[in-house]
């Protein structure tokens, strides 16, 4: 806690969005080797103000760089028939042209294919400052800061 220590800088991850997403996805995966089960996933969802019953979390799955028809989402968290969380992780890079609109359309298609109710789709926009997205309709996206996640 002294000074400006950053484990991400020390390990060479820096601001690399793909590496950030990989680390976060590993923490969010219930059966990963961290041995904490659903604890990280539960706390992440709580930070995003997403309410998913605890019993749906253990057999959920997490993917990075998930390709849709129009986009690639940084992190997908899902349990077919129950819930779908899309996480767009921004470290320092800008959004692409209409990026979040394309991602949201892909999310709707994926949810339909997995029989996930519309009210159980949660698009999360993770950034250092928690600002809303600007490359489309920000309304459905839940802004979350890295500090929220760290807490």
CSV table of C-alpha atoms in Angstrom, one decimal:
chain,number,residue,atom,x,y,z
A,1,UNK,CA,0.0,0.0,0.0
A,2,UNK,CA,3.0,2.3,0.1
A,3,UNK,CA,3.7,4.5,-2.9
A,4,UNK,CA,2.4,3.7,-6.4
A,5,UNK,CA,3.1,-0.1,-6.5
A,6,UNK,CA,1.3,-1.8,-9.3
A,7,UNK,CA,1.5,-5.6,-9.7
A,8,UNK,CA,0.3,-5.2,-13.3
A,9,UNK,CA,3.2,-2.9,-14.1
A,10,UNK,CA,5.7,-5.2,-12.3
A,11,UNK,CA,4.6,-8.2,-14.2
A,12,UNK,CA,4.7,-6.4,-17.5
A,13,UNK,CA,0.9,-6.4,-18.1
A,14,UNK,CA,0.7,-2.6,-17.9
A,15,UNK,CA,-2.3,-1.3,-19.8
A,16,UNK,CA,-2.7,-4.3,-22.1
A,17,UNK,CA,-6.4,-4.7,-22.4
A,18,UNK,CA,-6.3,-8.4,-23.5
A,19,UNK,CA,-4.0,-9.3,-20.6
A,20,UNK,CA,-6.2,-7.4,-18.1
A,21,UNK,CA,-9.3,-9.3,-19.4
A,22,UNK,CA,-7.5,-12.6,-19.2
A,23,UNK,CA,-6.5,-12.0,-15.6
A,24,UNK,CA,-10.0,-10.8,-14.7
A,25,UNK,CA,-11.7,-13.7,-16.5
A,26,UNK,CA,-9.5,-16.2,-14.6
A,27,UNK,CA,-10.6,-14.6,-11.3
A,28,UNK,CA,-14.2,-14.7,-12.4
A,29,UNK,CA,-14.1,-18.4,-13.4
A,30,UNK,CA,-15.7,-20.4,-10.6
A,31,UNK,CA,-13.6,-23.6,-11.2
A,32,UNK,CA,-10.3,-21.8,-11.8
A,33,UNK,CA,-7.2,-22.8,-9.9
A,34,UNK,CA,-7.5,-19.8,-7.6
A,35,UNK,CA,-9.6,-22.0,-5.3
A,36,UNK,CA,-12.1,-19.3,-4.4
A,37,UNK,CA,-15.0,-20.7,-6.3
A,38,UNK,CA,-17.6,-18.1,-7.1
A,39,UNK,CA,-16.4,-15.5,-4.6
A,40,UNK,CA,-14.7,-13.2,-7.2
A,41,UNK,CA,-17.6,-13.6,-9.6
A,42,UNK,CA,-20.2,-12.8,-6.9
A,43,UNK,CA,-18.2,-9.7,-5.8
A,44,UNK,CA,-17.7,-8.5,-9.4
A,45,UNK,CA,-21.4,-8.8,-10.1
A,46,UNK,CA,-22.2,-7.0,-6.9
A,47,UNK,CA,-19.8,-4.1,-7.9
A,48,UNK,CA,-21.7,-3.9,-11.3
A,49,UNK,CA,-25.0,-3.9,-9.4
A,50,UNK,CA,-26.0,-7.1,-11.2
A,51,UNK,CA,-28.3,-9.4,-9.2
A,52,UNK,CA,-28.0,-13.1,-10.2
A,53,UNK,CA,-29.0,-15.9,-7.7
A,54,UNK,CA,-26.0,-17.4,-6.1
A,55,UNK,CA,-27.0,-20.9,-7.1
A,56,UNK,CA,-26.6,-20.0,-10.8
A,57,UNK,CA,-23.0,-19.1,-10.4
A,58,UNK,CA,-21.1,-22.3,-9.7
A,59,UNK,CA,-21.6,-23.9,-13.2
A,60,UNK,CA,-21.4,-20.7,-15.2
A,61,UNK,CA,-18.7,-20.3,-17.7
A,62,UNK,CA,-16.3,-17.4,-18.6
A,63,UNK,CA,-14.8,-16.7,-22.0
A,64,UNK,CA,-12.4,-14.0,-23.3
A,65,UNK,CA,-12.4,-12.5,-26.7
A,66,UNK,CA,-15.8,-13.9,-27.5
A,67,UNK,CA,-16.7,-13.4,-31.2
A,68,UNK,CA,-20.2,-12.4,-32.2
A,69,UNK,CA,-21.5,-11.6,-35.7
A,70,UNK,CA,-20.4,-7.9,-35.5
A,71,UNK,CA,-18.0,-7.7,-32.6
A,72,UNK,CA,-15.6,-9.3,-30.2
A,73,UNK,CA,-16.5,-8.9,-26.5
A,74,UNK,CA,-13.7,-8.8,-23.9
A,75,UNK,CA,-15.3,-11.1,-21.4
A,76,UNK,CA,-18.5,-13.2,-21.6
A,77,UNK,CA,-20.0,-14.7,-18.4
A,78,UNK,CA,-22.9,-17.1,-19.0
A,79,UNK,CA,-25.2,-19.8,-17.8
A,80,UNK,CA,-27.4,-21.0,-20.6
A,81,UNK,CA,-31.1,-20.4,-19.9
A,82,UNK,CA,-30.2,-18.2,-16.9
A,83,UNK,CA,-28.0,-15.2,-17.5
A,84,UNK,CA,-25.5,-13.5,-19.8
A,85,UNK,CA,-23.0,-10.8,-18.8
A,86,UNK,CA,-20.9,-9.0,-21.4
A,87,UNK,CA,-17.9,-7.1,-20.1
A,88,UNK,CA,-16.3,-4.5,-22.3
A,89,UNK,CA,-13.0,-3.7,-20.6
A,90,UNK,CA,-11.3,-0.4,-21.5
A,91,UNK,CA,-7.9,0.4,-20.1
A,92,UNK,CA,-6.7,3.3,-22.3
A,93,UNK,CA,-7.9,2.5,-25.8
A,94,UNK,CA,-10.8,4.4,-27.4
A,95,UNK,CA,-14.0,2.7,-28.4
A,96,UNK,CA,-14.3,1.7,-32.0
A,97,UNK,CA,-17.0,3.1,-34.4
A,98,UNK,CA,-20.4,2.1,-33.0
A,99,UNK,CA,-18.6,-0.5,-30.9
A,100,UNK,CA,-21.0,-0.8,-28.0
A,101,UNK,CA,-24.1,-0.9,-30.3
A,102,UNK,CA,-22.5,-3.7,-32.3
A,103,UNK,CA,-21.7,-5.6,-29.0
A,104,UNK,CA,-25.2,-5.1,-27.7
A,105,UNK,CA,-26.7,-6.5,-30.9
A,106,UNK,CA,-24.4,-9.5,-30.6
A,107,UNK,CA,-25.4,-9.9,-27.0
A,108,UNK,CA,-29.1,-10.0,-27.9
A,109,UNK,CA,-28.4,-12.7,-30.5
A,110,UNK,CA,-26.3,-14.8,-28.1
A,111,UNK,CA,-28.9,-14.5,-25.4
A,112,UNK,CA,-31.6,-15.6,-27.8
A,113,UNK,CA,-29.6,-18.6,-28.9
A,114,UNK,CA,-29.0,-19.6,-25.2
A,115,UNK,CA,-32.7,-19.0,-24.2
A,116,UNK,CA,-31.7,-16.2,-21.8
A,117,UNK,CA,-34.5,-13.8,-20.8
A,118,UNK,CA,-34.0,-10.2,-21.9
A,119,UNK,CA,-34.0,-9.1,-18.2
A,120,UNK,CA,-31.1,-11.4,-17.5
A,121,UNK,CA,-28.7,-9.8,-20.0
A,122,UNK,CA,-26.2,-7.5,-18.3
A,123,UNK,CA,-23.8,-5.4,-20.4
A,124,UNK,CA,-21.0,-4.0,-18.3
A,125,UNK,CA,-18.6,-1.2,-19.3
A,126,UNK,CA,-15.4,-1.5,-17.2
A,127,UNK,CA,-13.1,1.5,-17.2
A,128,UNK,CA,-10.6,3.2,-14.9
A,129,UNK,CA,-13.0,6.2,-14.3
A,130,UNK,CA,-16.4,4.5,-14.7
A,131,UNK,CA,-17.5,6.8,-17.5
A,132,UNK,CA,-20.4,5.6,-19.7
A,133,UNK,CA,-19.6,4.4,-23.3
A,134,UNK,CA,-19.8,7.0,-26.1
A,135,UNK,CA,-19.8,4.8,-29.2
A,136,UNK,CA,-23.5,4.3,-29.2
A,137,UNK,CA,-26.5,4.0,-26.9
A,138,UNK,CA,-25.1,4.0,-23.4
A,139,UNK,CA,-28.4,3.4,-21.6
A,140,UNK,CA,-28.2,-0.4,-21.2
A,141,UNK,CA,-24.5,-0.5,-20.2
A,142,UNK,CA,-23.6,-0.6,-16.6
A,143,UNK,CA,-20.5,1.6,-15.9
A,144,UNK,CA,-18.1,0.1,-13.4
A,145,UNK,CA,-14.7,1.3,-12.3
A,146,UNK,CA,-11.5,-0.7,-11.7
A,147,UNK,CA,-11.7,0.7,-8.1
A,148,UNK,CA,-15.2,-0.8,-7.7
A,149,UNK,CA,-13.8,-4.2,-8.8
A,150,UNK,CA,-10.7,-3.9,-6.6
A,151,UNK,CA,-12.9,-3.3,-3.5
